Short mmCIF file of C-alpha atoms and ligand atoms in Angstrom, two decimals:
data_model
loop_
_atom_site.label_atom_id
_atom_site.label_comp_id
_atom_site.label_asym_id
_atom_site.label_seq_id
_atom_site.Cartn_x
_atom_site.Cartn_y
_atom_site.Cartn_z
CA UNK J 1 108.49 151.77 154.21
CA UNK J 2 108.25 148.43 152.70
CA UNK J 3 107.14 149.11 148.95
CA UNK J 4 105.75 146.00 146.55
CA UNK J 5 106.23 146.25 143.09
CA UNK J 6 103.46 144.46 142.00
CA UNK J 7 102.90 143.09 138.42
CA UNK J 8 99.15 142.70 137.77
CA UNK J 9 97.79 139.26 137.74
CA UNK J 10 100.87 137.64 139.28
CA UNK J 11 102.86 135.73 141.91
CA UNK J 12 103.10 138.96 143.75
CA UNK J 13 99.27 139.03 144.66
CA UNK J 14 100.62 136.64 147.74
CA UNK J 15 102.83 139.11 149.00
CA UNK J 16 100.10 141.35 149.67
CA UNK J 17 98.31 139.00 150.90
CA UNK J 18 100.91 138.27 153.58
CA UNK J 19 101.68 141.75 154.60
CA UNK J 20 97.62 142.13 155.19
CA UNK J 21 97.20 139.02 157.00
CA UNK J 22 100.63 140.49 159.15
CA UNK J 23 98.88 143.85 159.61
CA UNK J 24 102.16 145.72 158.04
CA UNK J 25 101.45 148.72 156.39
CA UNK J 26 103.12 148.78 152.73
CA UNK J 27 102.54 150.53 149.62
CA UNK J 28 101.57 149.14 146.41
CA UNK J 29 103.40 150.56 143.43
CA UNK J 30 101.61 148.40 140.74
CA UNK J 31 103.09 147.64 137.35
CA UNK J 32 101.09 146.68 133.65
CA UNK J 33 102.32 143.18 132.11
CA UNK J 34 102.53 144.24 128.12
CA UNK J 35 99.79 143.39 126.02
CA UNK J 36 100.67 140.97 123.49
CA UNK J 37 103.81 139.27 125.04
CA UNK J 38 102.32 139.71 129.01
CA UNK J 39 105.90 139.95 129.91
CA UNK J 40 106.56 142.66 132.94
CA UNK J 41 107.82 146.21 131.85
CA UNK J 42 111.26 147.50 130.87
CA UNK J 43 110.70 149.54 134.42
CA UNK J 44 110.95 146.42 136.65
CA UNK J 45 114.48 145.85 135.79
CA UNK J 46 115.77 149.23 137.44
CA UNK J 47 114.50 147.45 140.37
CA UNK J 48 115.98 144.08 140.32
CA UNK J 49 117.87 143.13 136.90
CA UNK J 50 115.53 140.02 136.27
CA UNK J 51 112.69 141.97 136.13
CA UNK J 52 110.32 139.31 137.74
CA UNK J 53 107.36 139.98 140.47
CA UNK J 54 107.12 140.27 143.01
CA UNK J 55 109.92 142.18 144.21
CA UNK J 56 109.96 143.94 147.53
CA UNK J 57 112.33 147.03 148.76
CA UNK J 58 112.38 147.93 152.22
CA UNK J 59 114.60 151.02 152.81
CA UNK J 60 117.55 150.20 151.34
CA UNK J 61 117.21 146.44 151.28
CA UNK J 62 115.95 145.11 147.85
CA UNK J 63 114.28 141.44 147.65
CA UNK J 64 113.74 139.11 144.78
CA UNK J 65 112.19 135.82 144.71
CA UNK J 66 108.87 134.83 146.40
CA UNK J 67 109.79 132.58 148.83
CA UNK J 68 112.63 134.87 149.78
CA UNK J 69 110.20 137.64 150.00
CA UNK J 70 108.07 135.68 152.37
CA UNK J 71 110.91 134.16 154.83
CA UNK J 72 112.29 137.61 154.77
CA UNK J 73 108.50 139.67 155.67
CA UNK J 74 107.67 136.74 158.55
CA UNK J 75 111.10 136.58 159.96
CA UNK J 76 111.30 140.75 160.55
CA UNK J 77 108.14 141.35 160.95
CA UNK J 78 106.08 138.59 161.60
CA UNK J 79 106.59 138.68 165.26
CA UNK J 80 106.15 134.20 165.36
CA UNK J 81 103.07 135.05 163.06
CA UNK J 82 102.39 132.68 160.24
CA UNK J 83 105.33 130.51 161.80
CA UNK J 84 105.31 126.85 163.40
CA UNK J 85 107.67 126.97 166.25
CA UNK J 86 111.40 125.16 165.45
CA UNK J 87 111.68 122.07 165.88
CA UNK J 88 108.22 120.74 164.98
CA UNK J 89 106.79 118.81 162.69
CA UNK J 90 104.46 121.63 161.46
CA UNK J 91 108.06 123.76 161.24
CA UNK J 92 109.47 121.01 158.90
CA UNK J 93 106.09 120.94 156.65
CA UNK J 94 106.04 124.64 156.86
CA UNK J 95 109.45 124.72 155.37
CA UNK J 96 108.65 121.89 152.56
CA UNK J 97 105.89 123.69 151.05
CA UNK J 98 107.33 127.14 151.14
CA UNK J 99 110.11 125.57 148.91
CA UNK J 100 107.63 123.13 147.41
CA UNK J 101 105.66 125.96 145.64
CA UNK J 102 107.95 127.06 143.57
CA UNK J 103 110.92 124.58 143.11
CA UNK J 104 108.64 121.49 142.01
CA UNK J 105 104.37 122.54 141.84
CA UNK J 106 104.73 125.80 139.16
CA UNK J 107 107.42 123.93 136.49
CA UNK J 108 104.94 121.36 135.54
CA UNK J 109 102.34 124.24 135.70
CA UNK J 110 104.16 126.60 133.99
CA UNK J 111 105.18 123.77 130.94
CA UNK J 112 101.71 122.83 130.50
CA UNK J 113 100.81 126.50 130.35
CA UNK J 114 104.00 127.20 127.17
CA UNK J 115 102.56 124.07 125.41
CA UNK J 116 99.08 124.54 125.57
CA UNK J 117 99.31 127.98 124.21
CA UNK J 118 102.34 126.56 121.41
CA UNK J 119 99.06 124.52 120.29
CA UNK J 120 96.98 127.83 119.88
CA UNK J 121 99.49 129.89 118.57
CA UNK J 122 99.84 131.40 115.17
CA UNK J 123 102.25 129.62 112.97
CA UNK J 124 102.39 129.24 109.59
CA UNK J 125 99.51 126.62 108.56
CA UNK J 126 102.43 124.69 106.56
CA UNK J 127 103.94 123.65 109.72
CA UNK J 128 100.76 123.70 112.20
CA UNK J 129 99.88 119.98 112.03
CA UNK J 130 103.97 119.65 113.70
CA UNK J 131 104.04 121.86 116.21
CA UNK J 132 100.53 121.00 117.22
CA UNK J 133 101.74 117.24 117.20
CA UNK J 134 105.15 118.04 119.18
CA UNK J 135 102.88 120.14 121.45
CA UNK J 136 100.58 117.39 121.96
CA UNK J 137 102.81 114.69 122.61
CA UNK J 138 104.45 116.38 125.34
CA UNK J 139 101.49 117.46 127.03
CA UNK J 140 100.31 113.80 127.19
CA UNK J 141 103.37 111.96 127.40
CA UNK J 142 105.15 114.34 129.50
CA UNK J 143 103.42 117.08 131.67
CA UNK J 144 100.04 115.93 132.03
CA UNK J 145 101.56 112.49 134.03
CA UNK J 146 103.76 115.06 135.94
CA UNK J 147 101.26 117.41 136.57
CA UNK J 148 98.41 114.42 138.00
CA UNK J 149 101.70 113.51 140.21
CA UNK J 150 101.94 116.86 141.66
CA UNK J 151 98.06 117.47 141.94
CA UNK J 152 97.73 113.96 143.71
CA UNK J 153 100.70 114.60 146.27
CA UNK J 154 98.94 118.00 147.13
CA UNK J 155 95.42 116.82 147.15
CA UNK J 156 96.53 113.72 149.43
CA UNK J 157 98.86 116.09 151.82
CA UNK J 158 95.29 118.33 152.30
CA UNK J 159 93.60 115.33 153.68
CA UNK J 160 96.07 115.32 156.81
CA UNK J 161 95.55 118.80 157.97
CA UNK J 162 93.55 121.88 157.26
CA UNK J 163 96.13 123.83 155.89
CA UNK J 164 99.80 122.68 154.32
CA UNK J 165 101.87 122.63 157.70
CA UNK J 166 98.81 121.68 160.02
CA UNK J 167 95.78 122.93 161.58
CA UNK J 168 96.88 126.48 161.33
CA UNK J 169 97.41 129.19 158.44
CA UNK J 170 101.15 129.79 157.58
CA UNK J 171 103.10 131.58 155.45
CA UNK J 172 103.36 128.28 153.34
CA UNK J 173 99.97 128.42 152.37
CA UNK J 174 99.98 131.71 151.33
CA UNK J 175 103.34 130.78 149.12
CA UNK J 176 101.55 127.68 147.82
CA UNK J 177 98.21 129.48 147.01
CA UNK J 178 99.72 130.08 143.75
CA UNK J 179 100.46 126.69 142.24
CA UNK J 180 97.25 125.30 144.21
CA UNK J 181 95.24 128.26 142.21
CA UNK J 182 96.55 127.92 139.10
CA UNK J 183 96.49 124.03 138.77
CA UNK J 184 92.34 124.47 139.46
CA UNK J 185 92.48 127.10 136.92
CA UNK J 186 94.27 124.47 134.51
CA UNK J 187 92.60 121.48 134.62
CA UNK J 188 93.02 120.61 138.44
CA UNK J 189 90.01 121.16 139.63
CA UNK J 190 88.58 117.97 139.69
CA UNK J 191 90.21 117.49 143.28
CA UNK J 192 88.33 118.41 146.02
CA UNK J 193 90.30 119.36 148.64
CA UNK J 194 92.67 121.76 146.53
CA UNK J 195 89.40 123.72 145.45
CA UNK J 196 88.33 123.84 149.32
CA UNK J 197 91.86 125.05 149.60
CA UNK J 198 90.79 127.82 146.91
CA UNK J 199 87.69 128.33 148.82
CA UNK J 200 89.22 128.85 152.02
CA UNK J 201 91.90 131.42 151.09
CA UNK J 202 89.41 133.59 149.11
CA UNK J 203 87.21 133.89 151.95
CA UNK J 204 89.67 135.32 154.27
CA UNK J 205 89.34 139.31 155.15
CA UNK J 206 92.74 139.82 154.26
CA UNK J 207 93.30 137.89 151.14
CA UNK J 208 89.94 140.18 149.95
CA UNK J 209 91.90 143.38 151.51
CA UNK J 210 95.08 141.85 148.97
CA UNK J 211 92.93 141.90 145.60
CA UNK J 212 91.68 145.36 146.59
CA UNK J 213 95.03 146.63 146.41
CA UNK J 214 97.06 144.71 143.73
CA UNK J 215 94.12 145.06 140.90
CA UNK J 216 92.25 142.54 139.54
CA UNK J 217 93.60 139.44 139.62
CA UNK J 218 93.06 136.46 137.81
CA UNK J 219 95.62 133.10 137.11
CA UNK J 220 96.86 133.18 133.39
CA UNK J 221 95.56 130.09 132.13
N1 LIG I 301 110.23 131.90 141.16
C1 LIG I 301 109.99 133.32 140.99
C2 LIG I 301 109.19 133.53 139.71
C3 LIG I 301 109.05 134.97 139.33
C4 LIG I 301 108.22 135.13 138.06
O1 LIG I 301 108.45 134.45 137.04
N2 LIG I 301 107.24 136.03 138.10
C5 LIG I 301 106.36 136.25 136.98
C6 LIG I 301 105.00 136.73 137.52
S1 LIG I 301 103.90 135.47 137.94
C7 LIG I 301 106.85 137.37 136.10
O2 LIG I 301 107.48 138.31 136.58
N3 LIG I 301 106.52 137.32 134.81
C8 LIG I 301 106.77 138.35 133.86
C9 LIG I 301 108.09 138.21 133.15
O3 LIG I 301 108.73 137.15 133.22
O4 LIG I 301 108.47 139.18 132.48
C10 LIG I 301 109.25 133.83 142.24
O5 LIG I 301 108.55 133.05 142.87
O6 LIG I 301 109.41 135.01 142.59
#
């Protein structure tokens, strides 16, 4: 039995999305991010010594890393689901994005999200003015160029095909859901086609089926 430990509100939510839009029965065993620090439990680490979501085990076989996760769900079980044939173009996009995701859309995500709350953060008021200026001059010197880079490349890339690869749903969209949500949720939203993107995932059956399993589920922002 393939078992997802899921850590609420995270990049896990897509593996359950995949294994519902695959049909494969799973279970959920679902996992509370702490409070103050939203870090995942002590608990995660007996299953993989990082500790990150999602992680997958499937009998004896334990699997770490999203896009890992993914290759390794369509490739065994995916029967050519969710898969552009080899050899195609759509096989070649397919295989950008599903790397894309995580190796160059979430850093500049994932920096503006540590310096935006650096800004908010309690410090004493002594130094505030600092840290808010140090904060501040990377966000607009640094990530938020990056960032309108990324957003740009993906917004542009939506206005060849439907979905990421082509005219079809992959497993690349499902991997890039993530970045594509969470830059609307952070400022990205003024580009239309990424919030059709949003649009489009949320209205499929099984991405619906996902959320009902994994908890609420919202992009920390
Ligand atoms: N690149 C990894 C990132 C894993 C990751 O950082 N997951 C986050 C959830 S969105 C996490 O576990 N955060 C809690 C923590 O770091 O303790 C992947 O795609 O699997």
């Amino acid at each position: 039995m393939i078992v997802v430990h899921h850590l609420e509100a995270s990049r896990s939510q897509r593996v359950l999305w995949l294994l519902e839009e695959l049909g494969i029965p799973y279970e959920v065993k679902r996992y509370a991010r702490d409070a103050k620090t939203l870090l995942a439990p002590e608990e995660l680490r007996r299953v993989h010594p990082l500790g990150k979501s999602p992680l997958v085990t499937d009998g004896d076989v334990t699997l770490a890393e999203s896009g890992a996760i993914i290759e390794y769900l369509v490739e065994t079980y995916g029967a050519g689901r969710l898969l552009p044939r080899a050899g195609t173009p759509e096989r070649r996009r397919y295989t950008y994005w599903l790397h894309y995701a995580e190796g160059s859309a979430m850093p500049p995500l994932l920096l503006k999200l540590v310096f935006t709350k650096m800004k908010q953060g309690p410090v004493p008021f002594f130094v505030r003015p600092v840290v808010r200026g140090i904060a501040d001059k990377v966000l607009t010197t640094f990530v938020e160029p990056q960032l309108a880079l990324h957003l740009d490349w993906m917004e542009s890339e939506l206005g060849k095909s439907t979905w990421f690869a082509g005219e079809e749903l992959t497993a690349a969209d499902i991997q890039m859901s993530f970045p594509v949500e969470a830059a609307v949720a952070r400022g990205g939203g003024d580009r239309p086609r990424l919030r059709a993107f949003v649009a489009r995932v949320h209205e499929r059956p099984a991405y619906q089926r996902a959320l009902e399993k994994g908890g609420p589920f919202e992009i920390l922002g």
